[in-house]
Coordinates of C-alpha atoms and ligand atoms in Angstrom, one line a residue:
M14 CA -267.1 195.0 34.0
Q15 CA -269.0 192.0 32.7
P16 CA -271.9 190.6 34.7
Q17 CA -271.4 187.1 35.9
I18 CA -273.2 184.6 33.7
V19 CA -274.5 181.6 35.4
L20 CA -274.6 178.8 32.9
L21 CA -274.4 175.6 35.0
K22 CA -276.1 174.5 38.1
E23 CA -274.4 175.5 41.3
G24 CA -271.9 172.9 42.4
T25 CA -271.1 171.7 38.9
D26 CA -267.5 170.7 38.8
T27 CA -265.8 171.7 35.5
S28 CA -262.2 171.6 34.5
Q29 CA -260.7 172.2 31.1
G30 CA -257.7 172.8 29.0
K31 CA -254.3 171.2 28.9
P32 CA -254.0 170.5 32.6
Q33 CA -257.2 168.6 32.3
L34 CA -255.9 166.5 29.4
I35 CA -252.7 165.8 31.3
S36 CA -254.6 164.8 34.4
N37 CA -256.7 162.3 32.3
I38 CA -253.5 160.8 30.9
N39 CA -252.1 160.5 34.4
A40 CA -255.3 158.7 35.6
C41 CA -254.9 156.2 32.7
Q42 CA -251.3 155.7 33.7
S43 CA -252.3 154.6 37.2
I44 CA -254.8 152.1 35.8
V45 CA -252.1 150.7 33.5
D46 CA -249.8 150.3 36.5
A47 CA -252.5 148.2 38.2
V48 CA -252.5 145.6 35.4
R49 CA -249.0 145.9 34.1
T50 CA -247.5 143.0 36.1
T51 CA -250.1 140.5 34.9
L52 CA -248.9 140.4 31.3
G53 CA -247.3 137.4 29.9
P54 CA -246.3 133.8 30.9
R55 CA -244.4 135.1 33.9
G56 CA -247.0 137.7 34.9
M57 CA -248.4 137.8 38.4
D58 CA -252.0 137.4 39.5
K59 CA -254.1 139.8 41.4
L60 CA -256.2 139.0 44.4
I61 CA -259.2 141.3 44.6
V62 CA -261.5 141.4 47.5
N63 CA -264.8 143.2 47.0
S64 CA -267.0 144.9 49.5
Q65 CA -268.8 141.7 50.4
G66 CA -265.5 140.1 51.1
K67 CA -265.6 137.8 48.1
A68 CA -262.0 137.1 46.9
T69 CA -261.2 136.7 43.2
I70 CA -257.8 135.6 41.9
S71 CA -257.3 136.6 38.3
N72 CA -254.7 137.2 35.6
D73 CA -257.3 138.4 33.1
G74 CA -257.1 142.1 32.3
A75 CA -260.8 142.4 31.7
T76 CA -261.8 140.7 34.9
I77 CA -259.4 142.8 37.0
M78 CA -260.6 146.0 35.4
K79 CA -264.2 145.1 36.0
L80 CA -263.6 144.3 39.6
L81 CA -261.6 147.5 40.2
D82 CA -264.7 149.6 40.2
I83 CA -263.0 152.6 38.6
V84 CA -264.8 155.9 39.0
H85 CA -262.5 158.3 37.1
P86 CA -264.5 159.2 34.0
A87 CA -261.6 159.2 31.5
A88 CA -259.9 156.1 33.0
K89 CA -263.1 154.2 32.5
T90 CA -262.5 154.3 28.8
L91 CA -259.7 151.8 29.4
V92 CA -262.1 149.5 31.3
D93 CA -264.4 149.6 28.3
I94 CA -261.7 148.7 25.8
A95 CA -260.6 145.8 28.0
K96 CA -264.2 144.6 28.1
S97 CA -264.7 145.1 24.4
Q98 CA -261.6 143.1 23.6
D99 CA -262.9 140.4 25.9
A100 CA -266.2 140.3 24.2
E101 CA -264.8 140.6 20.7
V102 CA -261.8 138.2 20.7
G103 CA -261.6 137.0 24.3
D104 CA -257.8 137.4 24.8
G105 CA -255.3 140.2 24.8
T106 CA -257.2 142.2 27.4
T107 CA -254.1 143.2 29.3
S108 CA -252.2 144.0 26.2
V109 CA -254.9 146.4 25.0
V110 CA -254.9 148.4 28.2
L111 CA -251.1 148.5 28.3
L112 CA -250.9 149.7 24.7
A113 CA -253.4 152.4 25.2
G114 CA -251.7 153.6 28.3
E115 CA -248.3 153.6 26.7
F116 CA -249.4 155.5 23.6
L117 CA -250.7 158.2 25.9
K118 CA -247.6 158.2 27.9
Q119 CA -245.4 158.6 24.9
V120 CA -247.4 161.5 23.5
K121 CA -247.8 163.2 26.8
P122 CA -244.6 165.3 26.5
F123 CA -245.8 166.6 23.1
I124 CA -249.1 167.7 24.7
E125 CA -247.2 169.3 27.5
E126 CA -245.2 171.3 25.0
G127 CA -248.3 172.6 23.4
V128 CA -248.7 170.4 20.3
H129 CA -252.4 170.4 19.5
P130 CA -254.2 167.2 20.4
R131 CA -255.7 167.0 16.9
I132 CA -252.2 166.6 15.4
V133 CA -251.4 163.9 17.8
I134 CA -254.6 162.1 17.0
K135 CA -253.8 162.3 13.3
A136 CA -250.4 160.8 13.9
I137 CA -251.9 158.0 15.9
R138 CA -254.4 157.2 13.2
K139 CA -251.7 157.2 10.6
A140 CA -249.6 154.9 12.7
L141 CA -252.5 152.5 13.2
Q142 CA -253.2 152.4 9.5
L143 CA -249.5 151.4 8.9
C144 CA -249.7 148.8 11.5
M145 CA -252.8 147.2 10.1
E146 CA -251.3 147.0 6.7
K147 CA -248.2 145.4 8.0
I148 CA -250.0 142.9 10.1
N149 CA -252.1 141.8 7.2
E150 CA -249.1 141.5 5.1
M151 CA -247.1 139.5 7.6
A152 CA -249.8 137.2 9.0
V153 CA -249.3 133.6 8.1
R154 CA -252.3 131.9 6.7
I155 CA -252.7 128.4 7.6
E156 CA -254.1 126.1 4.9
K157 CA -257.3 124.4 5.9
Q158 CA -256.7 121.4 3.7
S159 CA -255.4 119.0 6.3
K160 CA -257.4 118.4 9.5
E161 CA -254.2 117.3 11.2
E162 CA -252.4 120.5 10.5
Q163 CA -255.3 122.6 11.5
R164 CA -255.5 120.8 14.8
T165 CA -251.9 121.3 15.6
L166 CA -252.2 125.0 14.8
L167 CA -255.3 125.4 17.0
E168 CA -253.6 123.6 19.9
K169 CA -250.6 125.9 19.6
C170 CA -252.8 129.0 19.7
A171 CA -254.7 127.6 22.7
A172 CA -251.5 126.8 24.5
T173 CA -250.1 130.3 23.9
A174 CA -253.3 131.8 25.3
M175 CA -253.0 129.6 28.4
S176 CA -249.3 130.0 28.9
S177 CA -249.8 133.2 30.9
K178 CA -252.4 131.8 33.2
L179 CA -252.5 129.9 36.5
I180 CA -253.0 126.6 34.6
H181 CA -250.0 127.0 32.4
Q182 CA -248.4 123.8 33.6
Q183 CA -251.4 121.8 32.3
K184 CA -251.6 123.8 29.1
D185 CA -250.9 120.8 26.9
F186 CA -253.6 118.8 28.6
F187 CA -256.2 121.6 28.3
S188 CA -255.3 122.8 24.8
K189 CA -256.4 119.3 23.6
I190 CA -259.6 119.5 25.5
V191 CA -260.4 123.0 24.3
V192 CA -259.7 122.2 20.7
D193 CA -261.9 119.1 21.0
A194 CA -264.7 121.1 22.5
V195 CA -264.6 123.8 19.9
L196 CA -264.2 121.4 17.0
S197 CA -267.3 119.5 18.2
L198 CA -269.4 122.6 17.5
D199 CA -271.2 123.3 14.3
E200 CA -270.1 125.9 11.8
L201 CA -271.3 129.0 13.7
L202 CA -269.3 127.9 16.7
P203 CA -271.8 129.1 19.3
L204 CA -270.0 129.7 22.5
N205 CA -273.0 128.9 24.7
M206 CA -273.0 125.3 23.3
I207 CA -269.9 124.6 25.4
G208 CA -271.0 124.2 29.0
I209 CA -268.4 124.5 31.8
K210 CA -269.1 122.8 35.1
K211 CA -266.9 123.0 38.1
V212 CA -266.6 120.2 40.6
A213 CA -264.3 121.1 43.5
G214 CA -261.8 118.4 44.5
G215 CA -259.5 116.2 42.6
S216 CA -256.7 117.3 40.4
L217 CA -256.8 119.4 37.2
E218 CA -255.9 116.4 35.1
E219 CA -259.1 114.7 36.2
S220 CA -261.1 117.3 34.2
Q221 CA -262.9 115.8 31.4
L222 CA -264.8 116.7 28.2
V223 CA -268.2 115.2 27.7
S224 CA -269.4 115.3 24.2
G225 CA -273.0 116.2 24.8
V226 CA -274.8 117.8 27.7
A227 CA -274.0 117.2 31.3
F228 CA -275.3 118.8 34.5
K229 CA -275.2 118.1 38.1
K230 CA -277.9 115.8 39.5
T231 CA -280.6 117.9 40.9
F232 CA -282.4 117.6 44.2
S233 CA -284.4 114.4 44.2
Y234 CA -287.1 112.7 46.2
A235 CA -287.6 109.2 47.6
G236 CA -288.1 106.7 44.9
F237 CA -285.3 108.2 42.8
E238 CA -282.9 105.4 43.7
M239 CA -285.1 102.9 42.0
A240 CA -285.2 104.6 38.7
P241 CA -282.8 103.3 36.1
K242 CA -279.7 105.4 35.7
S243 CA -278.8 104.7 32.1
Y244 CA -280.5 104.3 28.8
E245 CA -279.6 103.7 25.2
K246 CA -281.5 105.6 22.6
C247 CA -283.6 107.5 25.0
K248 CA -286.4 109.9 24.5
I249 CA -286.4 113.0 26.7
A250 CA -289.4 115.0 27.8
L251 CA -288.5 118.6 28.6
L252 CA -291.0 120.3 30.9
N253 CA -291.8 123.4 32.7
I254 CA -294.5 121.8 34.8
E255 CA -294.6 121.3 38.5
L256 CA -295.3 117.6 39.2
E257 CA -296.0 117.8 42.9
L258 CA -299.1 117.6 45.0
K259 CA -300.0 121.1 45.7
A260 CA -301.1 121.9 49.2
E261 CA -304.1 123.8 48.0
R262 CA -305.2 124.7 51.5
D263 CA -302.6 127.3 51.4
N264 CA -303.9 129.0 48.4
A265 CA -307.7 128.6 48.5
E266 CA -310.4 128.5 51.1
I267 CA -312.7 125.5 50.8
R268 CA -315.6 125.0 53.0
V269 CA -316.5 121.4 53.6
D270 CA -318.8 120.0 56.2
N271 CA -317.9 116.3 56.2
V272 CA -315.0 114.1 55.8
K273 CA -316.2 112.6 52.5
E274 CA -316.3 116.0 50.8
Y275 CA -312.8 116.7 52.0
Q276 CA -311.7 113.3 50.6
K277 CA -313.1 114.3 47.3
V278 CA -311.0 117.4 47.2
V279 CA -307.9 115.4 48.0
D280 CA -308.8 112.7 45.4
A281 CA -309.3 115.4 42.8
E282 CA -305.8 116.7 43.4
W283 CA -304.3 113.3 43.1
Q284 CA -306.3 112.7 39.9
I285 CA -305.0 115.8 38.3
L286 CA -301.4 114.8 39.1
Y287 CA -301.9 111.3 37.9
N288 CA -303.5 112.5 34.7
K289 CA -300.4 114.6 34.0
L290 CA -298.1 111.8 34.8
A291 CA -300.0 109.3 32.6
K292 CA -299.8 111.7 29.7
I293 CA -296.1 112.0 30.1
H294 CA -295.8 108.3 30.3
E295 CA -297.9 107.7 27.3
S296 CA -295.8 109.9 25.2
G297 CA -293.1 107.3 25.4
A298 CA -290.4 109.4 27.2
N299 CA -287.7 107.6 29.2
V300 CA -286.2 110.7 30.8
V301 CA -288.2 113.5 32.2
L302 CA -286.5 116.8 32.9
S303 CA -288.4 119.7 34.4
K304 CA -287.4 123.2 35.3
L305 CA -289.9 123.0 38.2
P306 CA -289.8 120.5 41.1
I307 CA -290.8 116.9 40.6
G308 CA -292.2 115.7 43.9
D309 CA -292.1 112.3 45.5
V310 CA -295.3 110.9 44.1
A311 CA -294.2 111.7 40.6
T312 CA -290.7 110.3 41.2
Q313 CA -292.1 107.1 42.5
Y314 CA -294.6 106.9 39.6
F315 CA -291.8 107.3 37.0
A316 CA -289.5 104.9 38.8
D317 CA -292.3 102.3 38.7
R318 CA -292.4 102.7 35.0
N319 CA -288.7 102.5 34.4
M320 CA -288.4 106.2 33.7
F321 CA -285.8 108.6 35.0
C322 CA -286.7 112.1 36.2
A323 CA -285.0 115.2 37.4
G324 CA -286.7 118.4 38.6
R325 CA -285.3 121.8 39.1
V326 CA -283.0 121.6 36.2
P327 CA -281.3 125.0 35.7
D328 CA -282.8 126.9 32.8
E329 CA -279.5 127.1 30.8
D330 CA -279.0 123.3 31.0
L331 CA -282.5 122.6 30.0
K332 CA -282.1 125.0 27.0
R333 CA -278.8 123.3 26.1
T334 CA -280.4 119.9 26.2
M335 CA -283.3 121.2 24.1
K336 CA -280.9 122.6 21.5
A337 CA -278.8 119.5 21.5
C338 CA -281.4 116.8 21.7
G339 CA -284.2 118.5 19.9
G340 CA -287.8 118.6 21.2
A341 CA -289.5 121.5 22.9
V342 CA -290.0 122.7 26.5
M343 CA -293.7 122.0 27.3
T344 CA -295.6 124.0 29.8
T345 CA -298.7 121.8 29.9
A346 CA -299.0 118.1 30.0
N347 CA -301.8 118.0 27.5
D348 CA -299.9 118.4 24.3
I349 CA -297.0 116.0 25.0
K350 CA -296.7 113.9 21.9
P351 CA -293.7 111.9 20.6
S352 CA -292.9 114.8 18.3
V353 CA -292.0 117.2 21.1
L354 CA -289.6 114.7 22.7
G355 CA -285.8 115.1 22.5
F356 CA -283.6 112.2 21.6
C357 CA -280.1 111.1 22.5
E358 CA -278.1 108.0 21.9
R359 CA -277.0 107.5 25.5
F360 CA -278.1 108.8 28.8
E361 CA -276.4 108.0 32.1
E362 CA -275.9 109.2 35.6
R363 CA -272.2 109.1 36.6
Q364 CA -270.2 109.9 39.6
V365 CA -267.7 112.7 39.2
G366 CA -265.8 113.6 42.4
G367 CA -268.3 114.2 45.1
D368 CA -271.2 114.9 42.7
R369 CA -273.4 112.9 40.5
F370 CA -273.8 114.1 36.9
N371 CA -276.5 113.5 34.4
L372 CA -274.8 112.9 31.0
F373 CA -276.5 113.1 27.6
Q374 CA -274.3 111.9 24.8
G375 CA -274.7 111.3 21.1
C376 CA -277.1 114.2 20.6
P377 CA -278.3 114.5 17.0
N378 CA -279.2 118.1 16.6
A379 CA -276.8 120.7 17.7
K380 CA -273.3 119.8 18.4
T381 CA -272.4 120.5 22.0
S382 CA -270.0 119.5 24.7
T383 CA -269.5 120.1 28.4
L384 CA -266.3 120.5 30.2
I385 CA -266.3 119.2 33.7
L386 CA -263.5 120.9 35.6
R387 CA -261.8 119.5 38.6
G388 CA -259.5 121.3 40.9
G389 CA -258.8 122.5 44.4
A390 CA -260.0 125.8 45.7
E391 CA -263.0 127.6 44.4
Q392 CA -261.1 130.6 43.3
F393 CA -258.7 128.4 41.5
L394 CA -261.5 126.7 39.6
E395 CA -263.0 130.1 38.7
E396 CA -259.7 131.3 37.3
T397 CA -259.4 128.1 35.4
E398 CA -262.8 128.7 33.9
R399 CA -261.8 132.2 32.8
S400 CA -258.5 131.0 31.3
L401 CA -260.3 128.3 29.4
H402 CA -262.8 130.8 28.2
D403 CA -259.8 132.8 26.7
A404 CA -258.5 129.7 25.1
I405 CA -261.8 128.7 23.7
M406 CA -262.3 132.2 22.3
I407 CA -258.9 132.1 20.7
V408 CA -259.5 128.7 19.1
R409 CA -262.9 130.0 17.7
R410 CA -261.2 133.1 16.3
T411 CA -258.5 131.1 14.7
I412 CA -260.9 128.8 13.0
K413 CA -262.8 131.7 11.7
H414 CA -259.7 133.7 10.6
D415 CA -257.0 131.1 10.3
S416 CA -254.1 133.5 10.2
V417 CA -251.5 133.8 12.9
V418 CA -248.6 136.0 14.0
A419 CA -245.9 135.3 16.4
G420 CA -246.4 136.5 20.0
G421 CA -244.0 137.3 22.8
G422 CA -243.5 140.8 21.5
A423 CA -242.3 139.8 18.1
I424 CA -245.1 141.4 16.1
E425 CA -245.0 144.5 18.2
M426 CA -241.2 144.9 17.6
E427 CA -241.7 144.5 13.9
L428 CA -244.5 147.1 13.8
S429 CA -242.3 149.4 15.8
K430 CA -239.5 149.0 13.3
V431 CA -241.9 149.7 10.4
L432 CA -243.2 152.9 12.1
R433 CA -239.7 154.0 12.9
D434 CA -238.6 153.5 9.3
Y435 CA -241.6 155.4 8.1
S436 CA -241.0 158.3 10.4
R437 CA -237.6 158.8 8.9
T438 CA -239.2 159.5 5.5
I439 CA -241.4 162.3 6.7
A440 CA -240.8 165.7 8.1
G441 CA -242.3 167.9 10.8
K442 CA -244.0 167.1 14.1
E443 CA -245.5 164.0 12.7
Q444 CA -242.1 162.4 12.4
L445 CA -241.5 162.7 16.1
L446 CA -245.0 161.6 17.0
I447 CA -244.9 158.4 14.8
A448 CA -241.5 157.6 16.4
A449 CA -243.1 158.1 19.8
I450 CA -245.8 155.6 18.9
A451 CA -243.2 153.2 17.6
K452 CA -241.6 153.4 21.0
G453 CA -244.9 152.9 22.7
L454 CA -245.3 149.5 20.9
E455 CA -242.2 148.3 22.6
V456 CA -244.1 148.2 25.9
I457 CA -245.2 144.7 25.3
P458 CA -241.8 143.0 25.0
R459 CA -240.4 145.3 27.7
Q460 CA -243.2 144.3 30.1
L461 CA -242.8 140.6 29.2
C462 CA -239.1 140.9 30.2
D463 CA -239.8 143.0 33.3
N464 CA -242.4 140.5 34.5
A465 CA -240.0 137.6 34.0
G466 CA -237.2 139.5 35.8
F467 CA -235.0 139.9 32.7
D468 CA -232.9 142.8 31.8
A469 CA -235.4 144.6 29.5
T470 CA -232.9 147.1 28.0
N471 CA -230.5 144.4 27.0
I472 CA -233.2 142.2 25.4
L473 CA -234.9 145.0 23.6
N474 CA -231.6 146.1 22.1
K475 CA -231.0 142.6 20.8
L476 CA -234.5 142.5 19.4
R477 CA -234.2 145.9 17.7
Q478 CA -231.0 144.7 16.1
K479 CA -232.5 141.4 14.9
H480 CA -235.5 143.1 13.5
A481 CA -233.4 145.7 11.7
Q482 CA -231.6 142.7 10.1
G483 CA -234.8 141.2 8.9
G484 CA -235.6 138.7 11.7
Q485 CA -239.3 139.6 11.7
W486 CA -240.5 136.9 14.1
F487 CA -237.9 137.5 16.8
G488 CA -239.4 138.0 20.2
V489 CA -238.8 137.5 23.9
D490 CA -237.9 133.9 24.8
I491 CA -239.3 133.4 28.3
T492 CA -237.5 130.1 28.9
K493 CA -234.0 131.1 27.8
E494 CA -233.9 134.7 29.1
D495 CA -233.0 135.6 25.5
I496 CA -234.6 136.3 22.2
S497 CA -235.6 133.7 19.7
D498 CA -237.7 133.2 16.6
N499 CA -241.1 132.9 18.2
F500 CA -242.7 131.6 15.1
E501 CA -240.4 128.5 15.3
Q502 CA -241.0 128.4 19.0
C503 CA -244.7 128.1 18.3
V504 CA -245.7 131.1 20.3
W505 CA -248.6 131.8 18.0
E506 CA -251.5 134.2 18.3
P507 CA -254.3 134.8 15.9
S508 CA -253.6 138.0 14.0
I509 CA -257.1 139.2 14.8
I510 CA -256.2 139.6 18.5
K511 CA -253.4 142.0 17.6
I512 CA -255.5 143.8 15.0
N513 CA -258.3 144.3 17.5
A514 CA -256.0 145.2 20.4
L515 CA -254.1 147.8 18.4
T516 CA -257.3 149.3 16.9
A517 CA -259.0 149.5 20.3
A518 CA -255.9 150.9 22.0
A519 CA -255.5 153.6 19.4
E520 CA -259.1 154.5 19.5
A521 CA -259.1 154.8 23.2
A522 CA -256.0 157.0 23.2
C523 CA -257.5 159.2 20.5
M524 CA -260.7 159.5 22.5
I525 CA -258.9 160.5 25.7
L526 CA -256.8 163.0 23.8
S527 CA -259.9 164.6 22.2
V528 CA -261.5 165.4 25.6
D529 CA -260.4 168.8 26.9
E530 CA -263.2 169.5 29.3
T531 CA -265.0 167.5 31.9
I532 CA -268.2 168.8 33.4
K533 CA -269.4 166.9 36.4
S534 CA -272.9 167.6 37.7
P535 CA -273.2 167.6 41.4
K536 CA -274.6 164.4 42.8
A537 CA -278.3 164.5 43.4
G538 CA -279.0 165.1 47.1
E539 CA -275.6 166.4 47.8
P540 CA -275.2 170.0 49.0
P541 CA -273.4 172.2 46.4
M542 CA -269.7 172.6 46.9
A543 CA -268.8 175.0 49.6
G544 CA -267.9 178.4 48.2
G545 CA -268.9 177.1 44.8
G546 CA -270.1 179.5 42.2
M547 CA -269.1 179.7 38.6
G548 CA -265.8 181.6 38.8
M549 CA -264.0 178.9 40.7
G550 CA -263.0 176.1 38.4
R551 CA -263.7 177.6 35.1
G552 CA -260.9 178.3 32.9
M553 CA -258.4 177.5 35.6
G554 CA -257.8 174.1 34.3
R555 CA -258.1 172.6 37.7
P556 CA -257.6 168.9 37.4
M557 CA -260.4 166.7 38.4
Ligands
ADP11 P1 -253.5 139.3 27.6 O1 -254.6 139.5 28.6 O2 -253.2 140.5 26.9 O3 -253.7 138.1 26.8 P2 -251.5 137.7 28.8 O4 -251.1 137.7 30.3 O5 -252.3 136.5 28.3 O6 -252.2 139.0 28.5 O7 -250.1 137.8 28.0 C1 -250.1 137.8 26.6 C2 -248.7 138.1 26.1 O8 -247.9 137.1 26.5 C3 -248.8 138.1 24.6 O9 -248.1 139.2 24.2 C4 -248.1 136.8 24.2 O10 -247.5 137.0 23.0 C5 -247.2 136.6 25.3 N1 -246.8 135.2 25.5 C6 -247.6 134.2 25.7 N2 -246.9 133.0 25.7 C7 -245.6 133.3 25.6 C8 -244.4 132.6 25.5 N3 -244.4 131.2 25.7 N4 -243.3 133.2 25.3 C9 -243.2 134.5 25.2 N5 -244.4 135.3 25.2 C10 -245.5 134.7 25.4
MG12 MG1 -253.8 136.1 27.2

């Protein structure tokens, strides 16, 4: 008889062994099922309502996964890879989840039959390596020489990224805008230099790109109407100063015994404000922007001197203006000199839909642009913003890596073929495993067909045949319910998306396969599980 050894706190939930692994794989499968139908140009969208009742409509894998609030520890891995794909390349978030899930699904029978997870992991790694080699070999590099050609290429990639989104009907319109926006940036292509503003109302085609900074007119006081609303070659003072008469009686206690003394206090306050205003005026600025409120006295003062002012400018807009127009954000009025002022060629206030916008164009320093989106419902605008974000990321990636592959399942079918060919040359368990992964890759074209309502088996057979005959760019043709050369059809995606998606999916699959035990501490404050004790779950492989 062995004495019972108490190792973990009472109430700790542990489960281990093969059943645990299978249960993790099953959990991932249910997540995949949740996003499966969103893939591709004919994918459906999800409407997710959170606990506060806020509804989001999205087609973006990463967004959906984030909102799903998944608690299963192993399945969370999939959420993480979707997020990392979103951060790293910005598109392909659904594909990455689908691939990881499908790899797991294909190797599950092997695990069930008792193949050691390490052998499976090794096979996945090997398959990944072969895929990377093949992608790099196949990717078509686009020469940078001609600006025209580069533009066309970028527009095609942007259009492919958008073709699966809510705004796919306007993809030609938006792909031009997106490419313009990205090309206006400097070499490092900083994403935060593209501002996106949403104005509800109007149609999508009324969206516009402002080369420069634009933001919504802020709250303004009386006197604002008199200020001029446009300047050429204007100097901009960027402030973090409150230009308002402070009601000091709220903050301080002052004892006065006659009216004269009280008047002095009031005068002093005015004097302080006027001194600040005078300094700003003397610096030669035409436009005054402040993060803090600019009150009515100040507004009137500036208007009298033909200056424009806006208070309560959002921090990010002020920063963008600073980066674009130069200058510095000042926190006191004492040091305002011409050298800390920003500069831009044109400033104007313009009506866009129901809102007035402040536009700064012709900024010398950083290159920046702002997209003003128009459209109906708020959810629609938000999804448009997310879709444009994908497209912008894709264009940036393509500029940096300038090599593309054909989408629509073409590259996946080709990789699948390569793996299958390789598997025939080796012996042992690895052969079956590599073939299983080859099958896993077919999930992308199959899902594209399923989502479009096509006969997937039929189309996949045609694709396998074409690829065996050397048609390496053949993929699903969404418009003809058939297959076609997707390179000629201009369904292009940067090869980096595929590289990243496959790597992340393989890594996630390996990670889930290498976990054989989950130990869950009891939640703080919760009573230990009834009848708990060590003997229960241990070694019984109880799924979580
Ligand atoms: P993800 O979040 O993975 O980017 P999407 O819903 O954007 O998911 O779908 C991307 C998939 O759709 C890619 O495999 C891409 O090749 C494919 N695709 C995009 N446009 C087309 C098209 N016009 N014809 C066929 N497939 C397309
Ligand atoms: Mg996409």
